[in-house]
mmCIF file of C-alpha atoms in Angstrom:
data_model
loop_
_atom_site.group_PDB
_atom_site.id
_atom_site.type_symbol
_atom_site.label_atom_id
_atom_site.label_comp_id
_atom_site.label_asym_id
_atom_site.label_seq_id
_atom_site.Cartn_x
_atom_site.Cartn_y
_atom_site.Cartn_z
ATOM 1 C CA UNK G 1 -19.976 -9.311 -1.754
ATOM 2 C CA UNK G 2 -19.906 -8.248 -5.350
ATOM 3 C CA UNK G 3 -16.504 -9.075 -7.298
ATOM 4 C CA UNK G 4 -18.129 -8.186 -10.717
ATOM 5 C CA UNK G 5 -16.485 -4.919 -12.096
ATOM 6 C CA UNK G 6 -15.891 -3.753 -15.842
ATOM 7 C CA UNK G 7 -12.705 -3.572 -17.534
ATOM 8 C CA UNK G 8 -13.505 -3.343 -20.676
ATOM 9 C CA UNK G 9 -11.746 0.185 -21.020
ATOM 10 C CA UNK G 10 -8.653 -0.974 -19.345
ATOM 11 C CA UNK G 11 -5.547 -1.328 -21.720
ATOM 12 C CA UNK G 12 -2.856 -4.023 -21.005
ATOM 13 C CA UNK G 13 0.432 -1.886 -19.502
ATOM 14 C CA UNK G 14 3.417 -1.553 -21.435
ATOM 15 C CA UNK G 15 6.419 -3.493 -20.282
ATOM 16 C CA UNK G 16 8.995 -1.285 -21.209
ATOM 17 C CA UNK G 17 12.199 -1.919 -19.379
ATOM 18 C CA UNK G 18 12.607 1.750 -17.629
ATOM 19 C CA UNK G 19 8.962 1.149 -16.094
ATOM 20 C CA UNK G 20 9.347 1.702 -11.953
ATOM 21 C CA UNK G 21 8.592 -0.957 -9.665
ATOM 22 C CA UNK G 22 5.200 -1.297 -7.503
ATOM 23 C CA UNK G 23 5.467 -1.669 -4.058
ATOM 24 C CA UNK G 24 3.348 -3.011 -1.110
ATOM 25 C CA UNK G 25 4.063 -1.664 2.084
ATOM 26 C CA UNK G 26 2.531 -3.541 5.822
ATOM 27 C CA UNK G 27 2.198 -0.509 7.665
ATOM 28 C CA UNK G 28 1.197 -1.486 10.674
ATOM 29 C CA UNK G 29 0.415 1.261 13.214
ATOM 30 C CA UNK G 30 2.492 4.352 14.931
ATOM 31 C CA UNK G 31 3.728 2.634 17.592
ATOM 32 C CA UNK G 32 5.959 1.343 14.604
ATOM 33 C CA UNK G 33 7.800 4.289 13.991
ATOM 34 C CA UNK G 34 9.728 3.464 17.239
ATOM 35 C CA UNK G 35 10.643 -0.341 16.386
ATOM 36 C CA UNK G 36 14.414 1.011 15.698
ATOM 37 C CA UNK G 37 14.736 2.289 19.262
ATOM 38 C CA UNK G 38 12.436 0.149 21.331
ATOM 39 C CA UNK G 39 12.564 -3.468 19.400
ATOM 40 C CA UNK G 40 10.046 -4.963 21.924
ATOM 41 C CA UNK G 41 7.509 -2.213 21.609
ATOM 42 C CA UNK G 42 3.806 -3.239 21.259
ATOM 43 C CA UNK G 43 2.960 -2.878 17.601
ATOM 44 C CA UNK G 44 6.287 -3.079 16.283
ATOM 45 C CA UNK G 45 7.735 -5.445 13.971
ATOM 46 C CA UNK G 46 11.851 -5.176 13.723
ATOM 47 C CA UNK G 47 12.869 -7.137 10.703
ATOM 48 C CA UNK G 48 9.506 -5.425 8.495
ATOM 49 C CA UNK G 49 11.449 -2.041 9.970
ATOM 50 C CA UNK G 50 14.686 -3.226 8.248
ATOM 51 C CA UNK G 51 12.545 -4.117 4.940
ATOM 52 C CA UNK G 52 11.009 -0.899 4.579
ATOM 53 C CA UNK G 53 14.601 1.201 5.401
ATOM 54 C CA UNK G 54 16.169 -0.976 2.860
ATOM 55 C CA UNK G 55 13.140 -0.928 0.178
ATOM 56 C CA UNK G 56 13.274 2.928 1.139
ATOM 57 C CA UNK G 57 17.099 3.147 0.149
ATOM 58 C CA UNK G 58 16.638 0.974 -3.112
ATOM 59 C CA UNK G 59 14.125 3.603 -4.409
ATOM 60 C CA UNK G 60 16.276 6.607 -3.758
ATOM 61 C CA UNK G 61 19.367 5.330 -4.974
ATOM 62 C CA UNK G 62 17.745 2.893 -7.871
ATOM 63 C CA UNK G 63 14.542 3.826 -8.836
ATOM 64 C CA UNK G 64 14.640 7.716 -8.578
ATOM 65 C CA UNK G 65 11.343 8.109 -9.180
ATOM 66 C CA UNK G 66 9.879 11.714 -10.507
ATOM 67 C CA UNK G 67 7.013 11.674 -8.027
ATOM 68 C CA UNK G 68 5.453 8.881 -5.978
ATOM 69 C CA UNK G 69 1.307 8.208 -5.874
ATOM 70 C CA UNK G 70 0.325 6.246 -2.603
ATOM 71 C CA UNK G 71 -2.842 4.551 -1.948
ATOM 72 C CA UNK G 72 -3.602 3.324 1.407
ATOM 73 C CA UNK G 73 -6.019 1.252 3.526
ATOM 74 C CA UNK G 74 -7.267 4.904 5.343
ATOM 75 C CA UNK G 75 -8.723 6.471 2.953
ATOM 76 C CA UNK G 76 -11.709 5.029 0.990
ATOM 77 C CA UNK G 77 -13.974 7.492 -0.908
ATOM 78 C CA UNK G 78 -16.979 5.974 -2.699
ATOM 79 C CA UNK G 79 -18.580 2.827 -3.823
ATOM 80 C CA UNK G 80 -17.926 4.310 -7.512
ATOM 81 C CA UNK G 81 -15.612 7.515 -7.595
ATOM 82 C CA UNK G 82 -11.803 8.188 -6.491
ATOM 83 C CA UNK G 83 -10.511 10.838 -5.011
ATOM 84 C CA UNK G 84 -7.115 12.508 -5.979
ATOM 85 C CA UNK G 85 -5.474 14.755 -3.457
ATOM 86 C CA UNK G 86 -4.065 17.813 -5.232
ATOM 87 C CA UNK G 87 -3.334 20.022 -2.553
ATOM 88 C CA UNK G 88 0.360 21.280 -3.012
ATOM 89 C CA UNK G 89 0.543 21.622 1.013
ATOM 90 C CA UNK G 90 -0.193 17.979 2.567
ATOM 91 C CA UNK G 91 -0.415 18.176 6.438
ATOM 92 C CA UNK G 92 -0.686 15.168 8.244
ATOM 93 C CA UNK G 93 -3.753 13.611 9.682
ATOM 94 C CA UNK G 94 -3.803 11.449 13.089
ATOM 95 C CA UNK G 95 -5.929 8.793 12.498
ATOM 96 C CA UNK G 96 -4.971 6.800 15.261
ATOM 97 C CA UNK G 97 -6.572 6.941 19.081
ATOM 98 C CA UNK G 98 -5.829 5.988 22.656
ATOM 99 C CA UNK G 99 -1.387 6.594 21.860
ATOM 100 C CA UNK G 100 0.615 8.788 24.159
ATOM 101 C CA UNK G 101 0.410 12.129 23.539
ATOM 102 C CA UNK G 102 3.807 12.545 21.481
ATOM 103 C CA UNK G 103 2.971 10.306 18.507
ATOM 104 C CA UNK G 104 0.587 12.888 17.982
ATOM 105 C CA UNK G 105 3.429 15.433 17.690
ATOM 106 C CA UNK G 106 5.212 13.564 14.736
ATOM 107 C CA UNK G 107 6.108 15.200 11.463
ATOM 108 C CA UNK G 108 6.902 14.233 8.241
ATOM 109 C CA UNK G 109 8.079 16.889 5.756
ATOM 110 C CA UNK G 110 6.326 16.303 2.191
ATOM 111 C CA UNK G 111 5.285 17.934 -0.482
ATOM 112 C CA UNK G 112 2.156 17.603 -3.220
ATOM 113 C CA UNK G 113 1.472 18.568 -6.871
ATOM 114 C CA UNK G 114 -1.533 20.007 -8.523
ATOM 115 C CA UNK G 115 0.716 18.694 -11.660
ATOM 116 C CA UNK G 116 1.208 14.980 -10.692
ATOM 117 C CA UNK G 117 -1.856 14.772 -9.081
ATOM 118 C CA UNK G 118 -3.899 15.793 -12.529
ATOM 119 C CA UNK G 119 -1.621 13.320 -14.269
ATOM 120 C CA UNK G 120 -3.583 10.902 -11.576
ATOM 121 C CA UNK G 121 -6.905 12.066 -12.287
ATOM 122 C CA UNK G 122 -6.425 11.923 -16.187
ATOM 123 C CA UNK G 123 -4.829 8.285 -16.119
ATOM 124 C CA UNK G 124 -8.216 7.113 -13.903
ATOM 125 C CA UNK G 125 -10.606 8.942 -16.394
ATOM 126 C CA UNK G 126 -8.405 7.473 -19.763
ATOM 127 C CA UNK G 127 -9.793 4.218 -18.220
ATOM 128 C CA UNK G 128 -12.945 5.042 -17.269
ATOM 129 C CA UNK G 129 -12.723 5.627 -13.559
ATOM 130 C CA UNK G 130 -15.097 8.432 -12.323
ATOM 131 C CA UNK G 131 -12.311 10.417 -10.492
ATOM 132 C CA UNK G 132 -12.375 14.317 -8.463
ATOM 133 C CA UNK G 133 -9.488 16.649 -7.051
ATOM 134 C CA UNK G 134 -9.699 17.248 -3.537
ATOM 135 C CA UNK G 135 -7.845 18.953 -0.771
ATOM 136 C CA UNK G 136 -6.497 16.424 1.893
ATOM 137 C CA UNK G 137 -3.790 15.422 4.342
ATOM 138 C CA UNK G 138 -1.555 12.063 4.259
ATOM 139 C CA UNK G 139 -3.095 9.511 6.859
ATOM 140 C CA UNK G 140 -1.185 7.381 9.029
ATOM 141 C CA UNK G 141 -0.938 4.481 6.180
ATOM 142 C CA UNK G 142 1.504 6.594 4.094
ATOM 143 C CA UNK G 143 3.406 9.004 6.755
ATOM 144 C CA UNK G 144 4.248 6.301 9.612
ATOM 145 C CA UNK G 145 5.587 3.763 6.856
ATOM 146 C CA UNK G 146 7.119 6.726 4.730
ATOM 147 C CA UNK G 147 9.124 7.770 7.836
ATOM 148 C CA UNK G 148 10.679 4.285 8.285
ATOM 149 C CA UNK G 149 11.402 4.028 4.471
ATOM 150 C CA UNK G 150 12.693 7.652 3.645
ATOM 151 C CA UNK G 151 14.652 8.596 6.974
ATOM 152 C CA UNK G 152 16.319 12.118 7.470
ATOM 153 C CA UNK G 153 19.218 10.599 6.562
ATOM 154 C CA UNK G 154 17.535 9.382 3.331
ATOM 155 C CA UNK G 155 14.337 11.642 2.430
ATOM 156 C CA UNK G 156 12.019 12.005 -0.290
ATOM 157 C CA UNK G 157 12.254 15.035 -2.216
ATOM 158 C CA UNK G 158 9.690 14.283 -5.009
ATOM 159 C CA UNK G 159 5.918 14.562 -4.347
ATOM 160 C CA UNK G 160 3.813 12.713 -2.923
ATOM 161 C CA UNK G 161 -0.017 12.145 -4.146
ATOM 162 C CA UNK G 162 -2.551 10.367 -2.449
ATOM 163 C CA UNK G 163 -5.387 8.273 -3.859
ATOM 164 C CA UNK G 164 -8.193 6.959 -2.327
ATOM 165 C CA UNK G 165 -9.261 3.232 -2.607
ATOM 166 C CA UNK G 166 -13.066 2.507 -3.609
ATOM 167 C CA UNK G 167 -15.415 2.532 -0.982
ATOM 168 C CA UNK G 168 -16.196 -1.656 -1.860
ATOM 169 C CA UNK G 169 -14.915 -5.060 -0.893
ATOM 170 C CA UNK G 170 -14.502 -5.690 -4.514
ATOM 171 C CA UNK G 171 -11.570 -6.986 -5.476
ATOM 172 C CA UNK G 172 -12.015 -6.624 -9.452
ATOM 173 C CA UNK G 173 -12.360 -2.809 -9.136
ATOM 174 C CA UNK G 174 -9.385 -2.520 -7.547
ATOM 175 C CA UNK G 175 -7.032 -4.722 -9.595
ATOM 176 C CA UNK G 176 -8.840 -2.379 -12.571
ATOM 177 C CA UNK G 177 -7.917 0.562 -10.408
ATOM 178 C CA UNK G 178 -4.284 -0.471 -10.416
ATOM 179 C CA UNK G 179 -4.566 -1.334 -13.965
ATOM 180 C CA UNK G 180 -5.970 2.008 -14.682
ATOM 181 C CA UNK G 181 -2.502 3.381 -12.776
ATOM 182 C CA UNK G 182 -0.280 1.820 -14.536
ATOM 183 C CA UNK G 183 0.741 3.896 -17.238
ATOM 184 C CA UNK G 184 2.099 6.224 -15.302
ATOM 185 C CA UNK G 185 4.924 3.777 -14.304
ATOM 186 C CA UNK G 186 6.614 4.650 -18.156
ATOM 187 C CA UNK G 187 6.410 8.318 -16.686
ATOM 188 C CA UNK G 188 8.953 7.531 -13.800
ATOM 189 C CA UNK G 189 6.174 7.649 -11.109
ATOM 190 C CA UNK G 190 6.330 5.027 -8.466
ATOM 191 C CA UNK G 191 2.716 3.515 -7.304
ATOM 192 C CA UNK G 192 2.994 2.464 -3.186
ATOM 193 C CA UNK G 193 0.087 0.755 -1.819
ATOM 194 C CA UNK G 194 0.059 0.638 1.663
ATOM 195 C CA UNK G 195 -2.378 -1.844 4.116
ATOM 196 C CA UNK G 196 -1.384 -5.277 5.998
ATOM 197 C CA UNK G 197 -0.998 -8.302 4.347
ATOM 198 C CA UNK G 198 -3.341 -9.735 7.543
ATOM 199 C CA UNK G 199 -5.103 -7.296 10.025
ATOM 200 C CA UNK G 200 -7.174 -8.597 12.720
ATOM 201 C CA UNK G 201 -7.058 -5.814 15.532
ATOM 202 C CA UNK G 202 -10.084 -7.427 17.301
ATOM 203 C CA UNK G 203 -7.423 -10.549 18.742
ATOM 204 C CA UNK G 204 -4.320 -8.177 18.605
ATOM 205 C CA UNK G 205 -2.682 -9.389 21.602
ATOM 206 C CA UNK G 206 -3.240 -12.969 21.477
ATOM 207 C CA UNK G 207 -0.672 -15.293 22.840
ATOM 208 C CA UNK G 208 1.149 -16.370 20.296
ATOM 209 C CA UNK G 209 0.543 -16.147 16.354
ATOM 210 C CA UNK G 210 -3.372 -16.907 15.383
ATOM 211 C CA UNK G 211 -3.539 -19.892 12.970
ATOM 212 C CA UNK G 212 -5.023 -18.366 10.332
ATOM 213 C CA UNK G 213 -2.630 -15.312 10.349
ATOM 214 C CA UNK G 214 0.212 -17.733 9.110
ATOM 215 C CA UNK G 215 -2.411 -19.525 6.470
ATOM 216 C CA UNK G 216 -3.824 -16.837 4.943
ATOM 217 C CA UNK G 217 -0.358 -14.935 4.134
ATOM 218 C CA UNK G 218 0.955 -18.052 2.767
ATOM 219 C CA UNK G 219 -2.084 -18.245 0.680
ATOM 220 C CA UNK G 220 -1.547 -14.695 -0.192
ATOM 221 C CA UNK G 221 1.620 -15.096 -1.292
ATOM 222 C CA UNK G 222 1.063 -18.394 -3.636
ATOM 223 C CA UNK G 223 -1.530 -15.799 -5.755
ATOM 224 C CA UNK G 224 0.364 -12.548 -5.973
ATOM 225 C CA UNK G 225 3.528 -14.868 -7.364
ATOM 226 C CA UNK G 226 1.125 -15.467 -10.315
ATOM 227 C CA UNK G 227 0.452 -12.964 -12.811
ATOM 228 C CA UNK G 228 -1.947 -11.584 -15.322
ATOM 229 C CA UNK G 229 -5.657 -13.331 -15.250
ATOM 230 C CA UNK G 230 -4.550 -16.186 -13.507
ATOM 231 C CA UNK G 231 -3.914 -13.779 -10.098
ATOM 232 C CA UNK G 232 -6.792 -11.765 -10.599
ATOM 233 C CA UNK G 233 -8.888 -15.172 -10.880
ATOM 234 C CA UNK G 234 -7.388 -16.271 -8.078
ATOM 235 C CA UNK G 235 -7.132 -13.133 -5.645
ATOM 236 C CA UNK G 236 -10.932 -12.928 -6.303
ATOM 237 C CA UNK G 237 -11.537 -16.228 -4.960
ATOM 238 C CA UNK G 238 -9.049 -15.323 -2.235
ATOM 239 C CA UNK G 239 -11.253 -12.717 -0.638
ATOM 240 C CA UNK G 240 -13.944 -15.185 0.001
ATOM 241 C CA UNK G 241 -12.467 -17.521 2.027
ATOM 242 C CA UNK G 242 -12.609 -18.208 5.676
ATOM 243 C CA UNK G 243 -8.884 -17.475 6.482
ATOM 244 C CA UNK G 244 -9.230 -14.007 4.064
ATOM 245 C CA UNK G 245 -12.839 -13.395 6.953
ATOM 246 C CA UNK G 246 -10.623 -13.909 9.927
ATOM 247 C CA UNK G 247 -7.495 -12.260 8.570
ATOM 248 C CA UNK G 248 -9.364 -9.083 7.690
ATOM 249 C CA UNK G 249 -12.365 -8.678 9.524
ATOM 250 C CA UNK G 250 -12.805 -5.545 7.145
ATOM 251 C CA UNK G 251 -10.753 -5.441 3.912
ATOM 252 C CA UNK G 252 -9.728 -1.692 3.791
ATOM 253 C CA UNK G 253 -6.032 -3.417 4.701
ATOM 254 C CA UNK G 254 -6.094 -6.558 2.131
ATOM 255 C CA UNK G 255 -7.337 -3.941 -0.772
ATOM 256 C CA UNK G 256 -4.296 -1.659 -1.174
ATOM 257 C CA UNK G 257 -2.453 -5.461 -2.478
ATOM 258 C CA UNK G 258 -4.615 -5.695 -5.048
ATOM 259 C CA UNK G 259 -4.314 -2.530 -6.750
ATOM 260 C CA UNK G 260 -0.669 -3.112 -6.593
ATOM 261 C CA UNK G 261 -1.062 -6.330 -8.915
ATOM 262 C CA UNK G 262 -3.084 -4.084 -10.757
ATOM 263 C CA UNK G 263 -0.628 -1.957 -11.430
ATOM 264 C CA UNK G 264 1.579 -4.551 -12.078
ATOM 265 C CA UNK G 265 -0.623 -6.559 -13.999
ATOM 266 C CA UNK G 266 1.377 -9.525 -15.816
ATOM 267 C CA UNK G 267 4.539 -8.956 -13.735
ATOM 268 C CA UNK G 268 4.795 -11.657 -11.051
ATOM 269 C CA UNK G 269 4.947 -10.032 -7.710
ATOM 270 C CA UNK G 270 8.139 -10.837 -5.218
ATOM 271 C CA UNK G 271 7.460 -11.032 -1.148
ATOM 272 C CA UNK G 272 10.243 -9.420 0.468
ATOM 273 C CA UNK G 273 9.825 -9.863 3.862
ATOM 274 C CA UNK G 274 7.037 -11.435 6.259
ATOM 275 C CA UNK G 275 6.407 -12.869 9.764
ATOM 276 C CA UNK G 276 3.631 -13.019 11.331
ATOM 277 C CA UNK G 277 2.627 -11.498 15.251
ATOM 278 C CA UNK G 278 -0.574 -12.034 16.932
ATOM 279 C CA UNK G 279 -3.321 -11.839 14.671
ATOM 280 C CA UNK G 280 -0.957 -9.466 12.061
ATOM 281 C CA UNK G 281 1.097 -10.235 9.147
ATOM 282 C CA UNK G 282 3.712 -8.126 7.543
ATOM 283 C CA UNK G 283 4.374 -8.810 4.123
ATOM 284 C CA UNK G 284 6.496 -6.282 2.306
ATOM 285 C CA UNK G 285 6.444 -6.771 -1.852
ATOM 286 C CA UNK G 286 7.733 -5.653 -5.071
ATOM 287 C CA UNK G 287 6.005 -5.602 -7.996
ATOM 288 C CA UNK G 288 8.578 -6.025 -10.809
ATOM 289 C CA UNK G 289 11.951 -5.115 -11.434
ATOM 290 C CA UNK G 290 14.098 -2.286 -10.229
ATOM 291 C CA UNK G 291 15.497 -0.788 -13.392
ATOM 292 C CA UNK G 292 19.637 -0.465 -13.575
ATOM 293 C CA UNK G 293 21.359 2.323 -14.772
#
């Protein structure tokens, strides 16, 4: 696995105080849409339900950001390119298999921007990220934990652009893909990344919690409350380790964390909520400080 990636074009953020937080969502799967009705359903997680409503509410009422851009574990482009979605009309796309039929009947009402999203795709080329506009739904990462988060009650009204991760295991070129996103938190966008803090669907189901589940988001947590070098030093030796092999078999899900201390690149980052079920973990963070009116 490489973890070698240049950042020689990347520019330290500003850390102006009106800057909008950086959040990292555990999305878990759909069957976690329905935690608020049926606590005990497979797949669902009740008190990371609670998190997300309440992080939801905090950036409606608090943050009010002008637009939001979302990168999560289900869509990966290339080894060496990101992908923007422009499209002004965003359907969604069921990524998921093997659910009852009605999950597949879900909606969530959204909207995209050409505007926002070339705002995207001229902050990644500033920093020297090969980037392209495409047309493309939102996966199951951002809608299913979206819904939870931004109600009816309590919806979303600004867009919403994807962003792909890399198509690599490296965890440099993310944190420089987060730092490459980062200026657009003076512009009143809010970044969302969006994976599992562990993921192990090959021993989802196991009795009880797997050992390393517990470990590893410990471990997680001990780098991401650092900050600046010192995190990205140690998150790169994080991704090599045993407990980071068993807790994410792949690391599509582990990836999305790192662009958010990226993004948030000398701001320490705050864990929310976790627990841990089965081989998952769902830690829900916040990357710096919620500004006050």
């Amino acid at each position: 696995m490489s973890t070698s990636s240049s950042t020689s074009a990347i520019k330290p953020p500003n850390t102006f105080s009106n800057q909008t937080p950086v959040y990292f969502f555990s999305h878990g799967g759909p069957t976690f849409m329905y935690t608020e009705q049926d606590p005990q359903i497979f797949g669902g997680e009740p008190g990371a339900f609670k998190m997300l409503r309440k992080i939801g509410k905090e950036i409606i009422d608090t943050v009010k950001p002008k637009a939001v851009v979302v990168l999560s574990a289900h869509w990966q482009a290339t080894r060496d390119t990101i992908e923007v979605n422009t499209a002004e009309i965003t359907p969604l796309i069921y990524d998921f298999y093997g659910f009852p039929s009605y999950m597949y009947e879900e909606t969530y009402p959204n909207v995209g921007s050409k505007y926002y999203g070339e705002k995207v795709l001229a902050a990644l080329q500033a920093s020297g990220i090969k980037a392209r506009a495409v047309n493309r739904g939102l996966d199951h990462g951002v809608w299913v934990p979206f819904k939870i988060a931004f109600p009816d009650s309590k919806p979303l009204t600004v867009p919403i652009i994807q962003t792909s991760l890399f198509a690599s295991d490296d965890p440099n070129q993310h944190i420089a893909l987060g730092r490459a996103l980062a200026p657009l938190r003076d512009e009143g966008i809010l970044i969302i990344c969006s994976g599992m803090t562990v993921h192990n669907l090959r021993e989802m189901g196991y009795h009880g919690v797997r050992p390393y589940a517990k470990k590893f988001d410990n471990m997680l947590e001990s780098a991401i409350n650092l900050s600046g070098q010192h995190r990205q030093q140690e998150l790169a030796k994080l991704i090599t380790t045993a407990e980071a092999r068993n807790s994410h078999p792949t690391k599509e899900h582990l990836l999305p964390i790192y662009i958010a201390a990226g993004a948030a690149y000398d701001e320490p980052g705050k864990l929310l909520y976790t627990t841990q079920t089965s081989s998952l973990a769902w830690g829900e963070y916040r990357f710096g400080s919620v500004k006050k009116e």
